[in-house]
GROMACS .gro file of C-alpha atoms in nm:
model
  315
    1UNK     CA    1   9.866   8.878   7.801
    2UNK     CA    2  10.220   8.748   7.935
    3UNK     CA    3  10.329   8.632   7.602
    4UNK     CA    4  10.157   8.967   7.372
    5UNK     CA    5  10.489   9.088   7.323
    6UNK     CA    6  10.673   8.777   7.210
    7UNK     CA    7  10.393   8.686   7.005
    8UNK     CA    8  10.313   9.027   6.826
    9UNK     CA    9  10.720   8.951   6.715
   10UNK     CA   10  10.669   8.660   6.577
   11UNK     CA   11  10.335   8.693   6.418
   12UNK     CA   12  10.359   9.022   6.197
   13UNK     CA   13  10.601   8.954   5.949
   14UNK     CA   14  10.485   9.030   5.613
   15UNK     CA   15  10.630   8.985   5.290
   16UNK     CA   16  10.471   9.269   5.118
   17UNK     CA   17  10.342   9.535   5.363
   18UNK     CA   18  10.044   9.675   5.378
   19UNK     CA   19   9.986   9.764   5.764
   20UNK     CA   20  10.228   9.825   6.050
   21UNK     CA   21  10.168   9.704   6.417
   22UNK     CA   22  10.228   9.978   6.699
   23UNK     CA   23  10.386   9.780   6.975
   24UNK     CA   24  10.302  10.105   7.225
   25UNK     CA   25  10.340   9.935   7.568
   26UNK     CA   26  10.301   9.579   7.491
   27UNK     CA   27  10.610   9.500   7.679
   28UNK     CA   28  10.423   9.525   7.988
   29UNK     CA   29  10.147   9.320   7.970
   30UNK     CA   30  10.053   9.321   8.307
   31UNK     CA   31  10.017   9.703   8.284
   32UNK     CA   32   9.784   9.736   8.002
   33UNK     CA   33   9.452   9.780   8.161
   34UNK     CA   34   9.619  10.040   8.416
   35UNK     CA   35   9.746  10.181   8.115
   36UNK     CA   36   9.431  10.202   7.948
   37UNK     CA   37   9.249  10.377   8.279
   38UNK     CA   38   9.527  10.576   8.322
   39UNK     CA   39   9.585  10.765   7.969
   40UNK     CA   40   9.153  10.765   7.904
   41UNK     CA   41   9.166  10.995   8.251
   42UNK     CA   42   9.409  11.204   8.087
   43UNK     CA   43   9.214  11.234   7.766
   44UNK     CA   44   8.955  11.312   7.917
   45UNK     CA   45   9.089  11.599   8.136
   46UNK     CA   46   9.277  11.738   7.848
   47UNK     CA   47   8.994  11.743   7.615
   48UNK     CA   48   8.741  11.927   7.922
   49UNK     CA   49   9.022  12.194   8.035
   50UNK     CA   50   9.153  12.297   7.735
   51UNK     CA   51   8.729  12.322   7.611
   52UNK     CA   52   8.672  12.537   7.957
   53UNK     CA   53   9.041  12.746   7.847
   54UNK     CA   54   8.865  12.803   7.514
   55UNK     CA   55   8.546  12.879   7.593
   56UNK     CA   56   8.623  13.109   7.796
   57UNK     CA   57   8.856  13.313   7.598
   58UNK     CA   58   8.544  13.350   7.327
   59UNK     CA   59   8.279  13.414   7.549
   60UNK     CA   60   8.390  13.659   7.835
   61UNK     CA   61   8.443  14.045   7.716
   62UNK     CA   62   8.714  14.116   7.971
   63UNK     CA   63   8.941  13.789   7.768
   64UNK     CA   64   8.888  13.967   7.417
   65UNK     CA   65   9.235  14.057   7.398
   66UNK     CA   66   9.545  13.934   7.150
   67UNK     CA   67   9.664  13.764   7.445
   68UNK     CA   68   9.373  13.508   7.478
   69UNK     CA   69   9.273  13.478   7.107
   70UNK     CA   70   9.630  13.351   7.073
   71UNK     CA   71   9.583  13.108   7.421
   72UNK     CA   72   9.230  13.035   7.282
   73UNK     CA   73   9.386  12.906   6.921
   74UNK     CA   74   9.644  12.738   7.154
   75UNK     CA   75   9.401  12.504   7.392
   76UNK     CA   76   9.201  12.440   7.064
   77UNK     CA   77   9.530  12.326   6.910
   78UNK     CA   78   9.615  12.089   7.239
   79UNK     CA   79   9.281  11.908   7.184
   80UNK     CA   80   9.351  11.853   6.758
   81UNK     CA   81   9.700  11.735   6.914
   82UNK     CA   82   9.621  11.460   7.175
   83UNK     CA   83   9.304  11.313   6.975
   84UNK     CA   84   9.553  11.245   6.694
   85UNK     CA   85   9.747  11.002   6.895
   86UNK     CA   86   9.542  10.885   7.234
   87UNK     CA   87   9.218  10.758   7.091
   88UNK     CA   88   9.443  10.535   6.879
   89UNK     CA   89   9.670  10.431   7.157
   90UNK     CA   90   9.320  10.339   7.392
   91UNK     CA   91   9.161  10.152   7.128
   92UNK     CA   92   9.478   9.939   7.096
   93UNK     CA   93   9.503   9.881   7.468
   94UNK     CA   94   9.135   9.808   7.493
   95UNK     CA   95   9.118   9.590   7.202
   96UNK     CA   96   9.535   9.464   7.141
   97UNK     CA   97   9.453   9.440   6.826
   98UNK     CA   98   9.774   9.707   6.698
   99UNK     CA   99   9.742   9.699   6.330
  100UNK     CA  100   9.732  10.052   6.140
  101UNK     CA  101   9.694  10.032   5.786
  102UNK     CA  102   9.981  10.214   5.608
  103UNK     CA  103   9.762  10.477   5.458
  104UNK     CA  104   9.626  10.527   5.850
  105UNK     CA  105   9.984  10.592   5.962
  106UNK     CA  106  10.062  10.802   5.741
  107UNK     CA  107   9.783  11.015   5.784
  108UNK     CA  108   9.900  11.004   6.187
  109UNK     CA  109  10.214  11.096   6.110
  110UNK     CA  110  10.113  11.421   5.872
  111UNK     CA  111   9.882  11.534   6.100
  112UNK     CA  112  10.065  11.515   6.418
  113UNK     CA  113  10.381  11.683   6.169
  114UNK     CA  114  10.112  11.953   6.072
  115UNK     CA  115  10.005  12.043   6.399
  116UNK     CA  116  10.320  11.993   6.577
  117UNK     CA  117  10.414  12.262   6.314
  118UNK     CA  118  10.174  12.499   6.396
  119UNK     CA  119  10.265  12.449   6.759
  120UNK     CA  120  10.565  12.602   6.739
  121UNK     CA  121  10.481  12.896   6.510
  122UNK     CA  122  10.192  12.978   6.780
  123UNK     CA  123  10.414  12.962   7.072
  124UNK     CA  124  10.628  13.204   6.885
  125UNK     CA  125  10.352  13.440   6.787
  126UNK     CA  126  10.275  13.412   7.156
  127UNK     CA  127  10.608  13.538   7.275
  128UNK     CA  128  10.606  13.780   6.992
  129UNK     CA  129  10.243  13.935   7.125
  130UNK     CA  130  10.425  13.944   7.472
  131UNK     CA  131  10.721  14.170   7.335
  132UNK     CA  132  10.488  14.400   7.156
  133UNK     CA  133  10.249  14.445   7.509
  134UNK     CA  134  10.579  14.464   7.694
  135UNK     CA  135  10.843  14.694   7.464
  136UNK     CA  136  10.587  14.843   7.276
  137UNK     CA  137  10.316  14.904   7.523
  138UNK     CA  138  10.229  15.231   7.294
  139UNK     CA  139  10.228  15.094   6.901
  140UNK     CA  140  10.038  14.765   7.083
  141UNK     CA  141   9.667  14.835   7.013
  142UNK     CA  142   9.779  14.947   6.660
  143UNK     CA  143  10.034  14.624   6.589
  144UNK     CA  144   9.842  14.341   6.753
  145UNK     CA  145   9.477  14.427   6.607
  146UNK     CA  146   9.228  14.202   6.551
  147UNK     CA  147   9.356  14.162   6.148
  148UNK     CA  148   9.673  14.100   6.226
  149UNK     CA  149   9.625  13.819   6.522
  150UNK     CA  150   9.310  13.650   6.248
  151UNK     CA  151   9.674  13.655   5.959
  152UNK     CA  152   9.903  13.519   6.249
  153UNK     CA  153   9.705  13.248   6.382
  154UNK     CA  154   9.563  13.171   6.003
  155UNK     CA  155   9.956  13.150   5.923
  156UNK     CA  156  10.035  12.943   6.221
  157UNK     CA  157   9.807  12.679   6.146
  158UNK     CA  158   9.875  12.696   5.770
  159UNK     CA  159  10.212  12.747   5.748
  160UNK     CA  160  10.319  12.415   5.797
  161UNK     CA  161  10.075  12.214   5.603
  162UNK     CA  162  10.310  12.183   5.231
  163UNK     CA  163  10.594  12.083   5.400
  164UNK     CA  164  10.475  11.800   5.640
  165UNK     CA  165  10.306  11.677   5.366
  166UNK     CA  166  10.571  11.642   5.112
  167UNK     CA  167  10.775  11.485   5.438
  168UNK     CA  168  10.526  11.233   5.463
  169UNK     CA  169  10.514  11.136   5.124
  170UNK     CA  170  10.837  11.165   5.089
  171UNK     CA  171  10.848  10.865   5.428
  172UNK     CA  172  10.618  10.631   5.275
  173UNK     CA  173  10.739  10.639   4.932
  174UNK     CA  174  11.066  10.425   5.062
  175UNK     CA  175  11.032  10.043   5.077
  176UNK     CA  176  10.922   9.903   5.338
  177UNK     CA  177  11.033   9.506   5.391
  178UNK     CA  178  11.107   9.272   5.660
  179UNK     CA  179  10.958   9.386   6.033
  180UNK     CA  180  10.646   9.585   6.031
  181UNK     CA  181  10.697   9.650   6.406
  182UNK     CA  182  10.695  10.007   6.527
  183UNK     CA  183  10.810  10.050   6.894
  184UNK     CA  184  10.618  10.355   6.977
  185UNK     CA  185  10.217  10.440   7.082
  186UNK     CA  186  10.218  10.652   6.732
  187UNK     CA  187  10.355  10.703   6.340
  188UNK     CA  188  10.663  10.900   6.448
  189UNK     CA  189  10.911  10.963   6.210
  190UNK     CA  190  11.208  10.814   6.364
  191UNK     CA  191  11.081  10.451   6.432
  192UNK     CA  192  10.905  10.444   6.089
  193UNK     CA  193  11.223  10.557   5.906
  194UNK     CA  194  11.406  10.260   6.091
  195UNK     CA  195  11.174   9.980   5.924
  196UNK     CA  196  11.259  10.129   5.554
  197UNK     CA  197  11.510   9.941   5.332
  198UNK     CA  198  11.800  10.064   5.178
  199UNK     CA  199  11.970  10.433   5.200
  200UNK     CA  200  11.785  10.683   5.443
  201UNK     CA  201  12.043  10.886   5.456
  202UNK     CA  202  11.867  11.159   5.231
  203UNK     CA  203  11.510  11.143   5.402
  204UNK     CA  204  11.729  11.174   5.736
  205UNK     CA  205  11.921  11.474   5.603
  206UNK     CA  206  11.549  11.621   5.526
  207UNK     CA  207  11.402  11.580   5.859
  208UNK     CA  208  11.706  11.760   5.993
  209UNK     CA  209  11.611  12.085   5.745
  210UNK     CA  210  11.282  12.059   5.841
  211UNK     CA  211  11.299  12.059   6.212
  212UNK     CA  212  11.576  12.342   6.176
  213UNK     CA  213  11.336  12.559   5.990
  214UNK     CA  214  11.022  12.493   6.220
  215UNK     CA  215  11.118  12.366   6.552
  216UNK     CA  216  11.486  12.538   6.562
  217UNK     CA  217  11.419  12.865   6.387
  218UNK     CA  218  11.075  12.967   6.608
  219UNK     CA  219  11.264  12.838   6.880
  220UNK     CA  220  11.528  13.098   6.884
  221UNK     CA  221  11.319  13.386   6.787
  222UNK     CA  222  11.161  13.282   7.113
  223UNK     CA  223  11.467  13.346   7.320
  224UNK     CA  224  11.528  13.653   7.153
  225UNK     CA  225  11.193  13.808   7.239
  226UNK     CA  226  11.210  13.725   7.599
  227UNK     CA  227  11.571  13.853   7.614
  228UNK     CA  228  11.422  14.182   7.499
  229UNK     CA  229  11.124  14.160   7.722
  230UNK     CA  230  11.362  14.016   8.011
  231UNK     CA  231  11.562  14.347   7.940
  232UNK     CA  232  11.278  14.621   7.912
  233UNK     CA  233  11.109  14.409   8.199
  234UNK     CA  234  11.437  14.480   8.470
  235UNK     CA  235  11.439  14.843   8.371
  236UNK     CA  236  11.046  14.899   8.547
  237UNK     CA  237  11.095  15.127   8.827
  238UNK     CA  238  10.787  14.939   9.035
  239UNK     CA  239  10.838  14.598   9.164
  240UNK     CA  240  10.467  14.504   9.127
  241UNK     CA  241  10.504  14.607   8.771
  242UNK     CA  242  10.796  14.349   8.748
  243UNK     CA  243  10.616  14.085   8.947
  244UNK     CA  244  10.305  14.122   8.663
  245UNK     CA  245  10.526  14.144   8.326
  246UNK     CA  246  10.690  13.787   8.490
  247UNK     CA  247  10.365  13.637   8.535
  248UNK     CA  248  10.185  13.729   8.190
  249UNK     CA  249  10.541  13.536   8.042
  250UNK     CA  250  10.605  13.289   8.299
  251UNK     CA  251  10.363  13.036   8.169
  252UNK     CA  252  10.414  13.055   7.826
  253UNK     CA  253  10.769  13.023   7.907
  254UNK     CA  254  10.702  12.691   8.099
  255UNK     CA  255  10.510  12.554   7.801
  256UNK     CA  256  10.790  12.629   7.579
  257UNK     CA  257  11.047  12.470   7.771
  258UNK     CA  258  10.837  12.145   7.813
  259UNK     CA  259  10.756  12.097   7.426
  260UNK     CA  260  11.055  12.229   7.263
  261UNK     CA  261  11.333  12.106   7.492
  262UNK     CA  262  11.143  11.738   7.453
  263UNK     CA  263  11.082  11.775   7.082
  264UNK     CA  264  11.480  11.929   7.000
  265UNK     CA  265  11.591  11.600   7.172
  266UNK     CA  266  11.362  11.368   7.004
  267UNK     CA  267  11.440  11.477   6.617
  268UNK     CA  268  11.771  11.638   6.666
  269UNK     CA  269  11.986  11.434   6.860
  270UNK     CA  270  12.187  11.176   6.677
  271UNK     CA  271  12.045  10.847   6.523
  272UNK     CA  272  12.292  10.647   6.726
  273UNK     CA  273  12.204  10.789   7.012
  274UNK     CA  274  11.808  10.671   6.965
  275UNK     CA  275  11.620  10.424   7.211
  276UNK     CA  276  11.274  10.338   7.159
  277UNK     CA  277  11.182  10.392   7.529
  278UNK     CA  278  11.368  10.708   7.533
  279UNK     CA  279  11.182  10.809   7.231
  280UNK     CA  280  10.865  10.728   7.361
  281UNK     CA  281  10.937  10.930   7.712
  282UNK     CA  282  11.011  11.221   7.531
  283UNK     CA  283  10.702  11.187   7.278
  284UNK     CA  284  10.468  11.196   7.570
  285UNK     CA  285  10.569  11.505   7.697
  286UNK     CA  286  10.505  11.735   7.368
  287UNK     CA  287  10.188  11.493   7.278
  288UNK     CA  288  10.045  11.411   7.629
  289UNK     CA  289  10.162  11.626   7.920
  290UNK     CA  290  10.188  11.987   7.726
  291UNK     CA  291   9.863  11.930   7.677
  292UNK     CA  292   9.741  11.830   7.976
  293UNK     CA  293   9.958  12.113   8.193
  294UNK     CA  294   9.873  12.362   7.929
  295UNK     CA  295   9.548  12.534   8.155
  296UNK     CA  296   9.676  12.472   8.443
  297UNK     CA  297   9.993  12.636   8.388
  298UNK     CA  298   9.792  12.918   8.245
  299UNK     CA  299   9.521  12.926   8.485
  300UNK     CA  300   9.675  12.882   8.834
  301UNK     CA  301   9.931  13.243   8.794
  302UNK     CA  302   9.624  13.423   8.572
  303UNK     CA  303   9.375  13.625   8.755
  304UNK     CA  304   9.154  13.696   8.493
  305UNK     CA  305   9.125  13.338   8.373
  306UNK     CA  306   9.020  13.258   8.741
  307UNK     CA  307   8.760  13.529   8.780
  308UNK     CA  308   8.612  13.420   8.358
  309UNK     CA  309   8.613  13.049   8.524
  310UNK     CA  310   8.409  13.145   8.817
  311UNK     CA  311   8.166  13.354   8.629
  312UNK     CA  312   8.130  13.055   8.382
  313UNK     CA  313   8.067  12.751   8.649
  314UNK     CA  314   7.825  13.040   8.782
  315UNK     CA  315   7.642  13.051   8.491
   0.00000   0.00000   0.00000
Protein backbone atom coordinates (compact mmCIF):
# COMPACT_ATOMS: atom_id res chain seq x y z
CA UNK A 1 0.00 0.00 0.00
CA UNK A 2 3.12 2.49 0.32
CA UNK A 3 2.87 3.61 -3.19
CA UNK A 4 -1.54 3.72 -3.38
CA UNK A 5 -1.33 7.29 -3.34
CA UNK A 6 1.30 7.97 -5.99
CA UNK A 7 -0.15 5.44 -8.08
CA UNK A 8 -3.98 6.33 -7.84
CA UNK A 9 -2.23 9.92 -9.38
CA UNK A 10 -0.86 8.59 -12.02
CA UNK A 11 -3.27 5.96 -13.05
CA UNK A 12 -6.78 7.82 -13.28
CA UNK A 13 -6.43 10.19 -15.88
CA UNK A 14 -9.12 10.01 -18.33
CA UNK A 15 -9.73 11.72 -21.40
CA UNK A 16 -13.40 11.65 -21.36
CA UNK A 17 -14.81 11.07 -17.83
CA UNK A 18 -17.06 8.87 -16.85
CA UNK A 19 -16.14 8.01 -13.05
CA UNK A 20 -14.22 9.94 -10.40
CA UNK A 21 -11.78 8.30 -7.83
CA UNK A 22 -12.28 9.39 -4.04
CA UNK A 23 -8.77 9.59 -2.76
CA UNK A 24 -10.43 9.64 1.09
CA UNK A 25 -7.31 8.73 3.14
CA UNK A 26 -5.09 7.16 0.69
CA UNK A 27 -2.29 9.33 1.75
CA UNK A 28 -1.78 7.19 4.63
CA UNK A 29 -1.43 3.93 3.57
CA UNK A 30 -0.20 2.50 6.51
CA UNK A 31 -3.41 3.67 8.28
CA UNK A 32 -5.99 2.17 6.14
CA UNK A 33 -6.95 -0.96 7.89
CA UNK A 34 -7.04 1.11 11.32
CA UNK A 35 -9.05 3.32 9.39
CA UNK A 36 -11.32 0.82 8.22
CA UNK A 37 -11.84 -0.74 12.04
CA UNK A 38 -12.01 2.48 13.29
CA UNK A 39 -14.92 4.33 11.19
CA UNK A 40 -17.03 0.53 10.83
CA UNK A 41 -17.09 0.92 14.99
CA UNK A 42 -18.48 4.20 14.52
CA UNK A 43 -21.06 3.10 12.01
CA UNK A 44 -22.02 0.79 13.83
CA UNK A 45 -22.62 2.71 17.11
CA UNK A 46 -24.30 5.45 15.25
CA UNK A 47 -26.63 3.31 13.41
CA UNK A 48 -27.63 1.17 17.11
CA UNK A 49 -27.98 4.55 19.31
CA UNK A 50 -29.67 6.65 17.19
CA UNK A 51 -32.22 3.12 16.46
CA UNK A 52 -32.46 2.81 20.56
CA UNK A 53 -33.07 7.15 20.50
CA UNK A 54 -35.84 6.35 18.00
CA UNK A 55 -37.37 3.60 19.23
CA UNK A 56 -37.85 4.82 22.10
CA UNK A 57 -39.40 8.06 21.33
CA UNK A 58 -42.29 5.84 19.34
CA UNK A 59 -42.82 3.29 21.70
CA UNK A 60 -42.87 4.73 25.36
CA UNK A 61 -46.20 6.89 26.27
CA UNK A 62 -44.40 9.17 28.69
CA UNK A 63 -41.91 10.35 25.17
CA UNK A 64 -45.19 11.16 23.09
CA UNK A 65 -44.53 14.69 23.21
CA UNK A 66 -43.48 17.46 20.31
CA UNK A 67 -40.26 17.39 21.92
CA UNK A 68 -39.33 13.70 21.04
CA UNK A 69 -41.31 13.33 17.75
CA UNK A 70 -39.00 16.14 16.64
CA UNK A 71 -35.65 14.19 18.41
CA UNK A 72 -37.22 10.95 17.01
CA UNK A 73 -37.31 12.50 13.18
CA UNK A 74 -33.82 13.80 14.20
CA UNK A 75 -31.89 10.29 15.17
CA UNK A 76 -33.80 8.81 12.13
CA UNK A 77 -32.29 11.63 10.07
CA UNK A 78 -28.53 10.92 11.64
CA UNK A 79 -28.78 7.29 10.41
CA UNK A 80 -30.12 8.46 6.43
CA UNK A 81 -27.01 10.92 7.01
CA UNK A 82 -23.95 8.69 7.88
CA UNK A 83 -25.10 5.60 5.58
CA UNK A 84 -24.90 8.10 2.69
CA UNK A 85 -21.24 8.58 3.09
CA UNK A 86 -19.57 5.69 5.50
CA UNK A 87 -20.62 2.51 3.79
CA UNK A 88 -18.98 4.07 0.72
CA UNK A 89 -15.90 5.25 2.47
CA UNK A 90 -15.52 1.31 4.19
CA UNK A 91 -16.00 -0.39 1.04
CA UNK A 92 -13.20 1.74 -0.46
CA UNK A 93 -10.85 1.10 2.42
CA UNK A 94 -11.70 -2.57 2.44
CA UNK A 95 -11.49 -3.04 -1.16
CA UNK A 96 -9.07 0.38 -2.52
CA UNK A 97 -10.75 0.09 -5.32
CA UNK A 98 -12.09 4.24 -5.21
CA UNK A 99 -13.93 4.56 -8.40
CA UNK A 100 -17.61 6.15 -8.23
CA UNK A 101 -19.31 6.35 -11.36
CA UNK A 102 -20.38 9.95 -12.10
CA UNK A 103 -24.04 9.22 -11.94
CA UNK A 104 -23.11 7.50 -8.25
CA UNK A 105 -21.58 10.79 -7.13
CA UNK A 106 -23.94 12.70 -8.00
CA UNK A 107 -26.54 10.89 -6.41
CA UNK A 108 -24.03 11.21 -3.06
CA UNK A 109 -23.80 14.55 -3.41
CA UNK A 110 -27.88 15.28 -3.75
CA UNK A 111 -28.61 13.22 -1.10
CA UNK A 112 -26.18 14.25 1.44
CA UNK A 113 -27.35 18.20 0.01
CA UNK A 114 -31.03 16.95 0.68
CA UNK A 115 -30.59 15.75 4.01
CA UNK A 116 -28.04 18.11 5.12
CA UNK A 117 -30.99 20.45 4.19
CA UNK A 118 -33.43 19.03 6.22
CA UNK A 119 -30.91 19.03 9.04
CA UNK A 120 -30.95 22.38 9.50
CA UNK A 121 -34.67 23.13 9.07
CA UNK A 122 -35.20 20.34 11.94
CA UNK A 123 -32.75 21.79 14.27
CA UNK A 124 -34.63 24.98 13.79
CA UNK A 125 -38.07 23.54 14.28
CA UNK A 126 -36.40 22.10 17.35
CA UNK A 127 -35.41 25.39 18.85
CA UNK A 128 -38.65 26.79 17.65
CA UNK A 129 -40.71 23.85 19.76
CA UNK A 130 -38.36 24.93 22.70
CA UNK A 131 -39.53 28.71 22.53
CA UNK A 132 -43.14 27.80 22.27
CA UNK A 133 -42.77 25.18 25.65
CA UNK A 134 -40.66 27.92 27.18
CA UNK A 135 -42.45 31.60 26.25
CA UNK A 136 -45.56 30.17 25.51
CA UNK A 137 -45.98 27.51 28.08
CA UNK A 138 -49.97 28.36 27.82
CA UNK A 139 -50.80 28.52 23.75
CA UNK A 140 -48.17 25.22 23.72
CA UNK A 141 -50.59 22.24 23.66
CA UNK A 142 -52.69 24.30 21.14
CA UNK A 143 -49.48 25.51 18.76
CA UNK A 144 -47.31 22.40 18.82
CA UNK A 145 -50.19 19.67 18.18
CA UNK A 146 -49.75 16.65 16.68
CA UNK A 147 -50.86 18.36 12.95
CA UNK A 148 -48.68 20.87 13.15
CA UNK A 149 -45.28 18.85 14.29
CA UNK A 150 -46.62 15.82 11.22
CA UNK A 151 -46.52 19.65 8.59
CA UNK A 152 -43.13 20.70 10.28
CA UNK A 153 -41.22 17.64 10.14
CA UNK A 154 -43.04 16.72 6.56
CA UNK A 155 -41.63 20.35 5.57
CA UNK A 156 -38.27 19.76 7.04
CA UNK A 157 -37.54 16.82 5.16
CA UNK A 158 -39.20 18.15 1.99
CA UNK A 159 -38.30 21.45 1.89
CA UNK A 160 -35.06 21.07 0.58
CA UNK A 161 -35.45 18.43 -2.00
CA UNK A 162 -36.02 21.09 -5.47
CA UNK A 163 -33.26 23.00 -4.66
CA UNK A 164 -30.41 20.42 -3.98
CA UNK A 165 -31.48 18.89 -6.89
CA UNK A 166 -31.33 21.60 -9.37
CA UNK A 167 -27.71 22.30 -7.47
CA UNK A 168 -26.68 19.03 -8.42
CA UNK A 169 -27.61 19.14 -11.82
CA UNK A 170 -26.66 22.25 -12.13
CA UNK A 171 -22.67 20.62 -10.75
CA UNK A 172 -22.55 17.90 -13.14
CA UNK A 173 -23.76 19.63 -16.10
CA UNK A 174 -20.13 21.56 -16.24
CA UNK A 175 -17.25 19.77 -18.04
CA UNK A 176 -15.36 17.78 -16.46
CA UNK A 177 -11.59 17.19 -18.07
CA UNK A 178 -8.18 16.50 -16.99
CA UNK A 179 -7.89 14.93 -13.14
CA UNK A 180 -10.73 12.86 -11.99
CA UNK A 181 -9.21 12.91 -8.45
CA UNK A 182 -11.40 14.04 -5.60
CA UNK A 183 -9.48 14.62 -2.28
CA UNK A 184 -12.24 13.89 0.07
CA UNK A 185 -14.06 10.39 1.60
CA UNK A 186 -17.37 11.81 -0.32
CA UNK A 187 -19.08 13.93 -3.50
CA UNK A 188 -18.79 17.29 -1.72
CA UNK A 189 -19.40 20.20 -3.57
CA UNK A 190 -16.27 22.06 -3.14
CA UNK A 191 -13.67 19.40 -4.34
CA UNK A 192 -15.99 18.38 -7.24
CA UNK A 193 -16.43 22.01 -8.40
CA UNK A 194 -12.49 22.22 -8.41
CA UNK A 195 -12.09 19.34 -11.15
CA UNK A 196 -14.67 21.33 -13.62
CA UNK A 197 -13.24 23.28 -16.60
CA UNK A 198 -13.72 26.65 -17.44
CA UNK A 199 -15.76 29.56 -15.45
CA UNK A 200 -17.29 28.41 -12.01
CA UNK A 201 -17.73 31.50 -10.98
CA UNK A 202 -21.64 31.33 -11.44
CA UNK A 203 -22.18 27.73 -9.88
CA UNK A 204 -19.91 29.25 -6.95
CA UNK A 205 -22.06 32.37 -6.66
CA UNK A 206 -25.11 29.69 -6.40
CA UNK A 207 -23.81 27.61 -3.67
CA UNK A 208 -23.29 30.83 -1.75
CA UNK A 209 -27.38 31.64 -2.19
CA UNK A 210 -28.09 28.38 -1.33
CA UNK A 211 -26.24 27.89 1.85
CA UNK A 212 -27.44 31.55 2.85
CA UNK A 213 -31.00 30.51 2.47
CA UNK A 214 -30.70 27.02 4.26
CA UNK A 215 -27.72 26.82 6.42
CA UNK A 216 -27.47 30.80 7.21
CA UNK A 217 -31.11 31.74 7.40
CA UNK A 218 -32.27 28.62 9.98
CA UNK A 219 -29.18 29.37 11.58
CA UNK A 220 -30.07 32.75 12.80
CA UNK A 221 -33.63 32.12 13.54
CA UNK A 222 -31.92 29.72 15.89
CA UNK A 223 -30.14 32.38 17.85
CA UNK A 224 -33.06 34.40 17.94
CA UNK A 225 -35.23 31.79 19.63
CA UNK A 226 -32.79 31.00 22.30
CA UNK A 227 -32.21 34.75 22.90
CA UNK A 228 -35.92 34.84 23.66
CA UNK A 229 -35.91 31.67 25.61
CA UNK A 230 -32.42 32.77 27.24
CA UNK A 231 -34.49 35.97 28.22
CA UNK A 232 -37.92 34.48 29.51
CA UNK A 233 -35.61 31.65 30.99
CA UNK A 234 -33.48 34.42 33.51
CA UNK A 235 -36.75 35.99 34.51
CA UNK A 236 -37.97 32.33 36.50
CA UNK A 237 -38.18 33.16 40.04
CA UNK A 238 -37.01 29.28 41.02
CA UNK A 239 -33.55 28.22 40.37
CA UNK A 240 -34.55 24.56 39.75
CA UNK A 241 -36.90 25.90 37.20
CA UNK A 242 -33.81 27.61 35.55
CA UNK A 243 -31.56 24.63 36.00
CA UNK A 244 -34.50 22.44 33.90
CA UNK A 245 -35.38 25.12 31.01
CA UNK A 246 -31.15 24.96 30.52
CA UNK A 247 -31.13 21.37 30.30
CA UNK A 248 -34.24 20.68 27.89
CA UNK A 249 -31.99 23.43 25.46
CA UNK A 250 -28.58 22.63 26.38
CA UNK A 251 -28.26 19.70 24.10
CA UNK A 252 -29.84 20.83 21.22
CA UNK A 253 -27.73 23.79 21.58
CA UNK A 254 -24.51 21.59 21.57
CA UNK A 255 -25.69 19.83 18.40
CA UNK A 256 -26.17 23.05 16.74
CA UNK A 257 -22.96 24.45 17.46
CA UNK A 258 -21.12 21.23 16.27
CA UNK A 259 -22.95 20.99 12.73
CA UNK A 260 -23.50 24.49 11.86
CA UNK A 261 -20.30 26.15 13.07
CA UNK A 262 -18.44 23.09 10.95
CA UNK A 263 -20.76 23.32 7.98
CA UNK A 264 -20.69 27.67 7.87
CA UNK A 265 -16.87 27.12 7.62
CA UNK A 266 -16.83 24.45 5.10
CA UNK A 267 -19.21 26.25 2.30
CA UNK A 268 -18.83 29.78 3.38
CA UNK A 269 -15.43 30.62 3.90
CA UNK A 270 -13.49 31.78 0.92
CA UNK A 271 -12.28 29.51 -2.02
CA UNK A 272 -8.74 30.64 -1.40
CA UNK A 273 -8.82 29.88 1.82
CA UNK A 274 -9.78 25.91 1.00
CA UNK A 275 -7.47 22.83 1.95
CA UNK A 276 -8.50 19.46 1.24
CA UNK A 277 -7.52 18.18 4.73
CA UNK A 278 -9.17 21.07 6.29
CA UNK A 279 -12.17 20.29 4.29
CA UNK A 280 -12.24 16.87 5.16
CA UNK A 281 -11.81 17.69 9.16
CA UNK A 282 -14.63 19.79 9.05
CA UNK A 283 -16.86 17.29 6.86
CA UNK A 284 -16.50 14.69 9.53
CA UNK A 285 -17.85 16.56 12.14
CA UNK A 286 -21.48 17.43 10.52
CA UNK A 287 -21.35 13.79 8.67
CA UNK A 288 -19.63 11.56 11.33
CA UNK A 289 -19.41 12.93 14.87
CA UNK A 290 -23.01 14.88 15.03
CA UNK A 291 -24.17 11.80 14.47
CA UNK A 292 -22.46 9.79 16.60
CA UNK A 293 -22.70 12.46 19.79
CA UNK A 294 -26.25 13.10 18.84
CA UNK A 295 -27.83 10.41 21.81
CA UNK A 296 -25.44 10.84 23.91
CA UNK A 297 -25.65 14.43 24.12
CA UNK A 298 -29.35 13.93 24.43
CA UNK A 299 -29.39 11.08 26.66
CA UNK A 300 -26.73 11.70 29.35
CA UNK A 301 -28.65 15.47 30.73
CA UNK A 302 -32.38 13.76 29.88
CA UNK A 303 -34.09 11.95 32.61
CA UNK A 304 -36.81 10.67 30.83
CA UNK A 305 -34.76 9.25 27.98
CA UNK A 306 -32.81 7.34 30.80
CA UNK A 307 -35.79 5.95 32.63
CA UNK A 308 -37.59 4.92 28.53
CA UNK A 309 -33.93 3.23 28.06
CA UNK A 310 -34.10 1.24 31.16
CA UNK A 311 -37.64 0.16 30.73
CA UNK A 312 -36.66 -0.88 27.10
CA UNK A 313 -33.29 -3.07 27.87
CA UNK A 314 -35.90 -4.41 30.61
CA UNK A 315 -38.14 -5.52 28.26
Amino acid sequence: LENTYINLTNSYNLTELIEFVLLDFADVPHLQWLLFGLFLVIYIIIVMSNGIIFLITKLDPSLQTPMYFFLGNFSFLEICYVSVTLPRMLMNLWTQRRTISLVACATQMCCILVLGTTECFLLAVMAYDRYMAICNPLHYPLMMNHKTCIQLAAGSWISGIPVQIGQTVQIFSLPFCGSNLIDHFFCDIPPVLKLACGNTFVNEMMVYIVVILIVTVPFLLILISYSKIISTILKLHSATSRAKAFSTCSSHLTVVVLFFGSAIITYLRPKASHSARIDKVLSLFYTVVTPLFNPLIYSLRNKEVITALRKLLCK
